[in-house]
Short mmCIF file of C-alpha atoms and ligand atoms in Angstrom, two decimals:
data_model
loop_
_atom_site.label_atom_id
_atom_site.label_comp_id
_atom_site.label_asym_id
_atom_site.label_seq_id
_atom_site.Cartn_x
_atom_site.Cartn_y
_atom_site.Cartn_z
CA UNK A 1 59.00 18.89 -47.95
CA UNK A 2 61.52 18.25 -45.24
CA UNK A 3 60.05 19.13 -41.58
CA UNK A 4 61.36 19.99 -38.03
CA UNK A 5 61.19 15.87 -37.39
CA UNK A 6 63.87 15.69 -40.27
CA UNK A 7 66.30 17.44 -37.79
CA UNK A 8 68.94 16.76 -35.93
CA UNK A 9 68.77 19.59 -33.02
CA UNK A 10 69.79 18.08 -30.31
CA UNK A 11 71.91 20.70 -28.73
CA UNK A 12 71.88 22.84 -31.97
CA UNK A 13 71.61 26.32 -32.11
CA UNK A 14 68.32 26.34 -34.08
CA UNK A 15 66.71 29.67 -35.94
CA UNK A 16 63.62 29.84 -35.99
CA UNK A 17 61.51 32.00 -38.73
CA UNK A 18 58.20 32.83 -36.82
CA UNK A 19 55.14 35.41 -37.16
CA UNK A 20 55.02 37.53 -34.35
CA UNK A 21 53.34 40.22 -36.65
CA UNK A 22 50.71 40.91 -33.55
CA UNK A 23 48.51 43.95 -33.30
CA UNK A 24 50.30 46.12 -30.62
CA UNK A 25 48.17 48.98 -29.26
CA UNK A 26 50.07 50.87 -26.23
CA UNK A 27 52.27 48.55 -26.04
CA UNK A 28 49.97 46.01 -25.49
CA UNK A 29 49.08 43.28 -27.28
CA UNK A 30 45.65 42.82 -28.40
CA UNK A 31 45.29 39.29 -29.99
CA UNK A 32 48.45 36.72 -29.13
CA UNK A 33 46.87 33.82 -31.89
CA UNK A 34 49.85 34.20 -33.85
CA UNK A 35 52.38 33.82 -30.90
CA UNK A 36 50.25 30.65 -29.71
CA UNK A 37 50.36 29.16 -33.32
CA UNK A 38 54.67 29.11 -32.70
CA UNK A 39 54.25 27.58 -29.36
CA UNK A 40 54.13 23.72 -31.02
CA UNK A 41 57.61 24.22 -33.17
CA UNK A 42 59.26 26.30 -30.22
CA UNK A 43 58.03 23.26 -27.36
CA UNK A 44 59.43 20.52 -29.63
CA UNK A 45 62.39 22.45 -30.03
CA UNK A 46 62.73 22.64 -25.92
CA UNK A 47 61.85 18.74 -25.68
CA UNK A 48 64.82 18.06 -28.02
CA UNK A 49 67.62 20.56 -25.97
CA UNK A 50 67.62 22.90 -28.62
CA UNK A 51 69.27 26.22 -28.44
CA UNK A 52 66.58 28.65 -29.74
CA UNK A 53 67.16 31.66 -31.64
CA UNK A 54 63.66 33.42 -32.47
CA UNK A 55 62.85 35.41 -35.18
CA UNK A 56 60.22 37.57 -36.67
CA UNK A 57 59.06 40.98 -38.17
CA UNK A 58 56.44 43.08 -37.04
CA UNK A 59 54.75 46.11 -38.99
CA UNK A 60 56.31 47.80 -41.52
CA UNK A 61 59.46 49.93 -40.87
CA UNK A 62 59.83 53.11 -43.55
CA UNK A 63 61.25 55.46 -40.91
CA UNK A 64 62.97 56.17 -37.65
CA UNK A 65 59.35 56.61 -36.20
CA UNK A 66 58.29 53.58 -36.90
CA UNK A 67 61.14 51.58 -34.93
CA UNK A 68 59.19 52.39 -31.52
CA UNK A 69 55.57 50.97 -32.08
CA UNK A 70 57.07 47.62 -34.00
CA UNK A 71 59.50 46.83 -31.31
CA UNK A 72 59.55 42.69 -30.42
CA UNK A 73 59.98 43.21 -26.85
CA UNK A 74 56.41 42.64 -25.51
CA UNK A 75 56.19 39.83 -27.49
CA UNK A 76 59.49 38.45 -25.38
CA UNK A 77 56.83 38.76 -22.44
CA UNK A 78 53.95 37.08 -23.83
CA UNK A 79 55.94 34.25 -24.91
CA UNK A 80 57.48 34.40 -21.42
CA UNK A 81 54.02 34.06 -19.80
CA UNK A 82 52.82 31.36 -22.42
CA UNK A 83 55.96 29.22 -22.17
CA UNK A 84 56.03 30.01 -18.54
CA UNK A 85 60.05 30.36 -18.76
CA UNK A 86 62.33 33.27 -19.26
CA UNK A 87 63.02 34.54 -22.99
CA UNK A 88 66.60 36.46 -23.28
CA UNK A 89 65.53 39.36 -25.86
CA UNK A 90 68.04 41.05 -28.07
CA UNK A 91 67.10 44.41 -28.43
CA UNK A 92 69.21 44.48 -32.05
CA UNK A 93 69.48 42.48 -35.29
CA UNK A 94 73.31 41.95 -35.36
CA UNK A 95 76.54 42.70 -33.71
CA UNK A 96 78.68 42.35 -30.70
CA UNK A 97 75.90 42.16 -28.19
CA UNK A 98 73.89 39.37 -30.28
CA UNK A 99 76.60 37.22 -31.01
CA UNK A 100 77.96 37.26 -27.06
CA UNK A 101 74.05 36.40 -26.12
CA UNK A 102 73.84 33.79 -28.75
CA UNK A 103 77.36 32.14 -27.48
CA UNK A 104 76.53 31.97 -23.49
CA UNK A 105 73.14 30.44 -24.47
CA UNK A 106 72.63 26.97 -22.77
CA UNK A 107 70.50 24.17 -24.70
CA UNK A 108 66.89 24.81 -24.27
CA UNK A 109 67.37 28.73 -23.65
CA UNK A 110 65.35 31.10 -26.32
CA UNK A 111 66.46 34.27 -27.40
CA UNK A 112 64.42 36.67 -29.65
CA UNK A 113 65.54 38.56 -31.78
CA UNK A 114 64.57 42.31 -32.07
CA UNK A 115 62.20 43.13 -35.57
CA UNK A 116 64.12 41.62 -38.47
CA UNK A 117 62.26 44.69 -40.44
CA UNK A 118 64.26 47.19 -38.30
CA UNK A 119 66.95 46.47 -41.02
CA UNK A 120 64.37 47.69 -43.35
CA UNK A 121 65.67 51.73 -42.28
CA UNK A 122 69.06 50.87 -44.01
CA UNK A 123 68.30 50.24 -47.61
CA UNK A 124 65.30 47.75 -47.34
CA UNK A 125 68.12 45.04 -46.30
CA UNK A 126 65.61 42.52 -44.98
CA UNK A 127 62.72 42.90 -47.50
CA UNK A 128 64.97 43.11 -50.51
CA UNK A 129 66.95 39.83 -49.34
CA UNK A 130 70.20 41.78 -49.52
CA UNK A 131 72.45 38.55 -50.04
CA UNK A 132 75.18 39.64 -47.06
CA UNK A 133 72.75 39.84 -44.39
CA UNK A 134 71.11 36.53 -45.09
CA UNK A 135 74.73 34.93 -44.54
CA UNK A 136 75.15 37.22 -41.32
CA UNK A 137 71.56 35.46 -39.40
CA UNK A 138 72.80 32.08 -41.34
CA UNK A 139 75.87 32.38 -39.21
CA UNK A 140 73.97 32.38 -35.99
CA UNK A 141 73.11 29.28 -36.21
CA UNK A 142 73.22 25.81 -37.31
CA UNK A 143 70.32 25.07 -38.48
CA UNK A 144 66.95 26.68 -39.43
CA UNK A 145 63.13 26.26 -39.33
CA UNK A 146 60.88 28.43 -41.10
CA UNK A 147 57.56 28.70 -39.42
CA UNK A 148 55.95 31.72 -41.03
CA UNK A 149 53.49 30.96 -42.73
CA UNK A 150 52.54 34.35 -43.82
CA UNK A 151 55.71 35.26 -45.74
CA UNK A 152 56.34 32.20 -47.70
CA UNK A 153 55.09 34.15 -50.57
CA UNK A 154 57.67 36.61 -50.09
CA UNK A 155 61.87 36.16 -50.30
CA UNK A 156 63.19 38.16 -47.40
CA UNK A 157 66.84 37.72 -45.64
CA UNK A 158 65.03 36.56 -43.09
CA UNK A 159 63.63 33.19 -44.80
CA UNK A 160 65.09 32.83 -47.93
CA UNK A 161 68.22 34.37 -47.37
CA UNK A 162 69.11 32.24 -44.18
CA UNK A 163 67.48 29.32 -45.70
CA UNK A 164 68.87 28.37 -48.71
CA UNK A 165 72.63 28.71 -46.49
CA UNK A 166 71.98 26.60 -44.23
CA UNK A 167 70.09 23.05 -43.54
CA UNK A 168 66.54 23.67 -43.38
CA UNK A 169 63.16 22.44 -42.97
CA UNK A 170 58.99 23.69 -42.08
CA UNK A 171 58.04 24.12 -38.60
CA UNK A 172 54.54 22.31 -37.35
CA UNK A 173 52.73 25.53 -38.31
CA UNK A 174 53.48 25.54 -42.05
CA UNK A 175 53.15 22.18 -42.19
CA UNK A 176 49.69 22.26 -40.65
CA UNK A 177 48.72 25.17 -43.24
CA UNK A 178 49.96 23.19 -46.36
CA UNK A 179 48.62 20.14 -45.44
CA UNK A 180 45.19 21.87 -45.41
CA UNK A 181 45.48 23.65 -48.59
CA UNK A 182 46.66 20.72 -50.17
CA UNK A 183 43.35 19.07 -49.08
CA UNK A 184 41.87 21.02 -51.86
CA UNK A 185 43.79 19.40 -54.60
CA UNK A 186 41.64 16.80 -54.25
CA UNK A 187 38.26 17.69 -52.41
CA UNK A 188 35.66 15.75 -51.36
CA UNK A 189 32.69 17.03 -53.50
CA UNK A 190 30.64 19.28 -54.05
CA UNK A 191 33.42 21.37 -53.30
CA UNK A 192 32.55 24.94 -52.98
CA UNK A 193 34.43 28.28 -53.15
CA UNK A 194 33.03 31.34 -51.74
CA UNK A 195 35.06 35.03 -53.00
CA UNK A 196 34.41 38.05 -51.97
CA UNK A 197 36.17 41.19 -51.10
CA UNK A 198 37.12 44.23 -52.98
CA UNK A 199 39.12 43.35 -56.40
CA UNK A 200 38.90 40.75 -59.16
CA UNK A 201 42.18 42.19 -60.10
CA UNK A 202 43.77 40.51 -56.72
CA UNK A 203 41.93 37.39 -57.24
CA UNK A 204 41.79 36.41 -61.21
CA UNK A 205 44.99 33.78 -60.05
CA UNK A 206 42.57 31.85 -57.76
CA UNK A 207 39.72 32.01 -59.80
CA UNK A 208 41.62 30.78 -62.88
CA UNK A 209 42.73 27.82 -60.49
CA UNK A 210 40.18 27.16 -58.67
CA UNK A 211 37.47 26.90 -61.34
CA UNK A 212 38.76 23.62 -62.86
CA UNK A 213 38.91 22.74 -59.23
CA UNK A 214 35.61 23.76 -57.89
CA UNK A 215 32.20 22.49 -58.24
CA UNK A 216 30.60 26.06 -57.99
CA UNK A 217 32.32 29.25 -57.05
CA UNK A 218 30.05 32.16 -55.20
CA UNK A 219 30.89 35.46 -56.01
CA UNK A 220 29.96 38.21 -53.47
CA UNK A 221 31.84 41.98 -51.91
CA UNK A 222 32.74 44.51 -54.51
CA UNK A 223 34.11 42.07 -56.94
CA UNK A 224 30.54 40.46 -57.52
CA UNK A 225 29.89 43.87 -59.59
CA UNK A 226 32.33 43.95 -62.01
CA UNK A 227 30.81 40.23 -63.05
CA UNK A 228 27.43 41.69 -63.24
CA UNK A 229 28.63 44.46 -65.32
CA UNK A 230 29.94 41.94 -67.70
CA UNK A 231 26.70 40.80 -67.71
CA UNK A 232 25.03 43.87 -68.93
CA UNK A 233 23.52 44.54 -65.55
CA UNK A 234 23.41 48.02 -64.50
CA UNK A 235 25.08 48.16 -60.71
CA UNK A 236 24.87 52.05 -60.19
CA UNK A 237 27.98 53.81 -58.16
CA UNK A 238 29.10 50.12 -56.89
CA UNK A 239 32.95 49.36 -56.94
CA UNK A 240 33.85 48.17 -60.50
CA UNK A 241 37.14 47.08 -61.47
CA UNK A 242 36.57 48.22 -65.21
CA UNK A 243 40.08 46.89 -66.30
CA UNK A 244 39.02 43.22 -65.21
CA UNK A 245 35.60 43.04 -67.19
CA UNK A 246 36.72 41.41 -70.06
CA UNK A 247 38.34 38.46 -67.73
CA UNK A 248 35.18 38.22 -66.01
CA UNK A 249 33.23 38.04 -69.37
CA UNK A 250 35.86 35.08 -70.63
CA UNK A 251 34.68 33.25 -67.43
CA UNK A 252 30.99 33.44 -67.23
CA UNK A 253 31.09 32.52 -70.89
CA UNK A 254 33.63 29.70 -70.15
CA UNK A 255 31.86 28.17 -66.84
CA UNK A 256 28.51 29.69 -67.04
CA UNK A 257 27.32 27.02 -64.42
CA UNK A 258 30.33 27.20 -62.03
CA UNK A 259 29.73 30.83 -61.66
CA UNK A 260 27.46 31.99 -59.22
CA UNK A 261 26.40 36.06 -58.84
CA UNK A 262 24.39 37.56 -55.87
CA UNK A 263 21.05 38.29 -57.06
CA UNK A 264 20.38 41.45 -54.69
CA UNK A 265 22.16 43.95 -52.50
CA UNK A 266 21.96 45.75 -49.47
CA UNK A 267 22.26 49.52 -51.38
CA UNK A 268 22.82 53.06 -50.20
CA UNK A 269 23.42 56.21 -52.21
CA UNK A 270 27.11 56.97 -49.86
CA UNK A 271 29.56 55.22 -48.86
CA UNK A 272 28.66 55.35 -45.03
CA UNK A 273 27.00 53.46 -42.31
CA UNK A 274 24.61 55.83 -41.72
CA UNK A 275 22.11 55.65 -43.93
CA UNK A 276 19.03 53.36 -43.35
CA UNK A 277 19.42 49.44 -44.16
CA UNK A 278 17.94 48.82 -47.55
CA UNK A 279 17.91 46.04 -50.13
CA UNK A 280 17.50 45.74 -54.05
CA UNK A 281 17.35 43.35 -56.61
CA UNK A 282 20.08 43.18 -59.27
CA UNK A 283 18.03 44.56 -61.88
CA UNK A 284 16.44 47.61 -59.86
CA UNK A 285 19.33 49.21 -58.74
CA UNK A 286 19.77 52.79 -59.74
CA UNK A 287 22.61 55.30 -61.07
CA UNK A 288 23.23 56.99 -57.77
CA UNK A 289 23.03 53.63 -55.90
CA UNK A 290 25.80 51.39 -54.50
CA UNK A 291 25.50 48.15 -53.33
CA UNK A 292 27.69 47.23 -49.94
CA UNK A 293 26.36 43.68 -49.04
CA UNK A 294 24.94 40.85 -50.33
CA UNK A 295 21.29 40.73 -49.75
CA UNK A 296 19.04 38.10 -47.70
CA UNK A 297 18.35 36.91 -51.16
CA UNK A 298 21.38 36.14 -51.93
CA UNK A 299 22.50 34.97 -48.21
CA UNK A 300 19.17 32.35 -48.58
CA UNK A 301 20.60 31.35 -51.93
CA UNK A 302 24.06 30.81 -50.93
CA UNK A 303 23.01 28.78 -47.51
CA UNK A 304 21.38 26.40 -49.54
CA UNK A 305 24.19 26.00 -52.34
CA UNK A 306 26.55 25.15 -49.09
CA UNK A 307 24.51 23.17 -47.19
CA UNK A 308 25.35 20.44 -49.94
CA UNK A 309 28.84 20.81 -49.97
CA UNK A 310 31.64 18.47 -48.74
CA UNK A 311 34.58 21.18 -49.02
CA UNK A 312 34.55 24.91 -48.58
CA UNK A 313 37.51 26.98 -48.94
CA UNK A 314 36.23 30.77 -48.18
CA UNK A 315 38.43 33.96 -49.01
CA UNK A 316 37.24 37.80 -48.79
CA UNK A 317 34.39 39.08 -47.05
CA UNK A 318 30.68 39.44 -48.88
CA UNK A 319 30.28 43.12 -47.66
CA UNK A 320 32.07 45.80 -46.29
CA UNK A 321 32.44 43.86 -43.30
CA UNK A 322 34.37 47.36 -41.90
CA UNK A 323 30.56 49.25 -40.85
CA UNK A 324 28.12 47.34 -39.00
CA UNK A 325 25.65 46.99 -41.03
CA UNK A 326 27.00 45.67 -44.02
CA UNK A 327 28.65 42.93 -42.55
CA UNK A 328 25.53 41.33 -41.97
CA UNK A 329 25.17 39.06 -44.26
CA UNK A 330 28.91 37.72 -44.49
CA UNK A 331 28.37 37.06 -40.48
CA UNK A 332 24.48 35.11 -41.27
CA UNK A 333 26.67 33.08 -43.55
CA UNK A 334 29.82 32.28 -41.32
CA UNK A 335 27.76 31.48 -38.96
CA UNK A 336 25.45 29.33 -40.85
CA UNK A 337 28.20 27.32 -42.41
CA UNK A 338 29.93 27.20 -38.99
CA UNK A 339 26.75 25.46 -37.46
CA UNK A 340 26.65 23.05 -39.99
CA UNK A 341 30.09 20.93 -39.71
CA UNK A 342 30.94 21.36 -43.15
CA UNK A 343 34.88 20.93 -44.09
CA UNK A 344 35.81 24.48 -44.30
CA UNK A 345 38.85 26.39 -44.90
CA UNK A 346 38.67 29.91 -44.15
CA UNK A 347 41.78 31.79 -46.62
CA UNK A 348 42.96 34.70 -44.23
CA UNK A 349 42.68 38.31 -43.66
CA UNK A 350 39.26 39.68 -42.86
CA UNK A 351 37.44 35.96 -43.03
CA UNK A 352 39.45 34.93 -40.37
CA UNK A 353 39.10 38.33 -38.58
CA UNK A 354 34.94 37.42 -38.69
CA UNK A 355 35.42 33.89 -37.60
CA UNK A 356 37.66 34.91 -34.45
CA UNK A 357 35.09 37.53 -32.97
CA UNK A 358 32.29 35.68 -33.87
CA UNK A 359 33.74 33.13 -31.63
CA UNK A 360 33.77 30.55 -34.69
CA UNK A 361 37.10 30.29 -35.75
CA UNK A 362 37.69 27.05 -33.39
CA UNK A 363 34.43 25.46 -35.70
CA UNK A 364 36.14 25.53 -39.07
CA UNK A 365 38.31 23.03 -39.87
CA UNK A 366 41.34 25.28 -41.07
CA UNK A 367 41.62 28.96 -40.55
CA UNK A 368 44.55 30.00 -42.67
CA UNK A 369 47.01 32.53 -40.49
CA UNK A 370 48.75 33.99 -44.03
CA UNK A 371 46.29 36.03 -46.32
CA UNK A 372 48.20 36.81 -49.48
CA UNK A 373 50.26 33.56 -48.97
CA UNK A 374 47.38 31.48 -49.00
CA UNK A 375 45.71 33.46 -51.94
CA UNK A 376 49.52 32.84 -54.09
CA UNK A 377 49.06 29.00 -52.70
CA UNK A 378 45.70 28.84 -54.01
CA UNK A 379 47.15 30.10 -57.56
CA UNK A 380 49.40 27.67 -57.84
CA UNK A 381 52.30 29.85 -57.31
CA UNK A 382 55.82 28.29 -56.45
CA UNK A 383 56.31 30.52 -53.33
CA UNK A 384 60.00 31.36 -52.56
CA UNK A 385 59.60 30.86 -49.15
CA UNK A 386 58.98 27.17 -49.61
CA UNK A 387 61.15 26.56 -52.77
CA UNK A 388 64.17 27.93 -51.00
CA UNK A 389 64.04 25.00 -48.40
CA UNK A 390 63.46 22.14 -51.17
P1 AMP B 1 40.06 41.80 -49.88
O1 AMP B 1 41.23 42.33 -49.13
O2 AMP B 1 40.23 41.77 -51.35
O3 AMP B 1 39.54 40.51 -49.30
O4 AMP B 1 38.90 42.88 -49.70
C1 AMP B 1 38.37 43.21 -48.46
C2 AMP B 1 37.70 44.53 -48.62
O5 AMP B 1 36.63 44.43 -49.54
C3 AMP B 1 37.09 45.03 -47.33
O6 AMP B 1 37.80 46.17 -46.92
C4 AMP B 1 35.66 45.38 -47.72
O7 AMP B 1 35.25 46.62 -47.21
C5 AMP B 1 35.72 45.45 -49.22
N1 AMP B 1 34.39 45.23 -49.82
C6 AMP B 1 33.59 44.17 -49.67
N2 AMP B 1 32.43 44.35 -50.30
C7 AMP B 1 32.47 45.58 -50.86
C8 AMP B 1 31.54 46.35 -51.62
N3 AMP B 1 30.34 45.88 -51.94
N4 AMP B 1 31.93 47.57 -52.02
C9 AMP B 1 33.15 48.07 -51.68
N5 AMP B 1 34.07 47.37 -50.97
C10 AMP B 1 33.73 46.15 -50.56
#
């Protein structure tokens, strides 16, 4: 895969594809990781007298409503602050005033480019790839580096489009990412996967890859229940994804070793916080009970199944990690795994979410910024993100 240090850019005008897709409240934002995790690609870029065109998407645009809260423009001043040098910010995605910017800029200037998703309002023109405004950002510059890591799985105008028109190559955050992931193609062992979350539906791609892979996979969140369902277990009013029983059936019955299915739960008759903390074992839960955690049981269990392993790649949370209480046991186990310097790679979304208030995400030695990219990576999916730059 051809990097950044592939490039000629001295005195290029260089495009870069980042994630700025930062939670925004008021205007403000609340957690800058993903404008720190550009700062490598865009520094190198300033070392080597780049001219540097930035862009990203933020939020989803539908309609004219939503143009306000996902505008770019305190990202500009973030990036201003971190980089501690002034960022020109485009308040459009093409014409007149863009191209005039993009032509007085001096080598080592940034611009940024307002939210490539504000072309979204006209016809879904950036997340359907429409073909004429992938030539128009192509034309902006000479040469382009896609550094979001989070949309590789996706072919917008805004990577694919611009990418397969001009010379291309990774940035040092995509790089970083694959280079991880691809750690797991050949693990040191035991190698251990730990799935939770809400649906086997969303994750039958990585379990179908990753059990030839893995030594032992741990099952835990909603999905754990629509395996012990399969099993003949009764699991009450717990979230079962009845279409997907038959899969999970196949695999227990395929891997019946590499399998491994929480053996109690932390249970309550609602879905709510509110009712007192409570645990059962598999086999005594009843028909108006639903389980929302693991339980310590289970946690113990688990502990001791990682405590052996060389690798961990972790995606989707044991418990609805959304009320306090059931996110217990997906914290105990973080945590535990954290404190014990075990290779781990934590696979997006909400387990990364954990990790970062926890104050643990620094501990782990990957913590994937792209959820469903790193869940399509971890299928084995050719993602057109990447492909378009090959
Ligand atoms: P995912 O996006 O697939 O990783 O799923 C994350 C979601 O799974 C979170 O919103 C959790 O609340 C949910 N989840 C985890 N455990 C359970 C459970 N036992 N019952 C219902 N939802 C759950």
């Amino acid at each position: 895969m051809k990097t950044i240090r592939d490039l000629d850019i001295e005195n290029k005008k260089v495009i870069i594809r980042c994630d700025f897709n930062v939670p925004i409240e008021n205007g403000i934002i609340v957690d800058d990781t993903r404008i720190k995790g550009a700062l490598e690609t865009i520094k190198y870029c300033i070392k080597n007298n780049a001219k540097i065109i930035l862009m990203s998407h933020l939020g989803r645009i539908k309609e004219e409503k939503d143009l306000k809260k996902n505008n770019l423009a305190p990202v500009a001043k973030r990036l201003s602050e971190l980089l501690e040098q002034d960022i020109l910010f485009c308040d459009k995605t093409r014409g007149e005033e863009l191209e005039e910017t993009i032509k007085s800029m001096e080598p080592r200037d940034i611009l940024l480019i307002q939210n490539t998703r504000y072309e979204d309002l006209d016809g879904k023109k950036e997340s359907g790839n429409d073909p004429e405004l992938g030539k128009y950002w192509a034309s902006l510059g000479d040469v382009f580096i896609n550094d979001a890591f989070g949309t590789i799985h996706r072919a917008h105008a805004s990577n694919v489009g611009i990418a397969s028109r001009i010379e291309s190559a990774i940035g040092f955050l995509i790089e970083k990412e694959l280079k991880a992931l691809n750690t797991l193609n050949s693990p040191e062992r035991p190698f251990i996967v730990i799935l939770g979350g809400a649906k086997v539906a969303d994750k039958i791609g990585v379990i179908k890859n990753l059990v030839t892979k893995a030594d032992q996979i741990l099952i835990g969140g909603g999905m754990a229940f629509t395996f012990l369902k399969a099993k003949g277990y009764n699991v009450g009013k717990s979230l079962v994804d009845n279409d997907n029983i038959d899969f999970c059936k196949e695999i227990l019955q395929k891997y019946p070793d590499k399998i491994i299915l929480p053996v109690d739960f932390a249970v309550t008759n609602e879905f709510t916080n509110d009712e007192e903390y409570r645990e059962k074992t598999i086999d005594n839960i009843s028909d108006d009970e639903m389980g929302l955690d693991i339980g310590s049981q289970t946690t113990a269990m688990y502990k001791s199944i990682v405590l052996k392993a060389a690798t961990i790649i972790w995606n989707g949370p044991m418990g609805v990690y959304e009320f306090e209480k059931y996110k217990k046991n997906t914290d105990e186990l973080l945590e535990f795994i954290c404190n014990h310097n075990i290779k781990t790679i934590l696979g997006g979304g909400d387990t990364v979410a954990s990790a970062t208030k926890l104050g643990y995400k620094d501990k782990v030695y990957h913590a994937s910024t792209g959820g469903g990219a790193t869940l399509e990576y971890l299928e084995g999916k050719e993602l057109p993100g990447l492909s378009a730059i090959k």
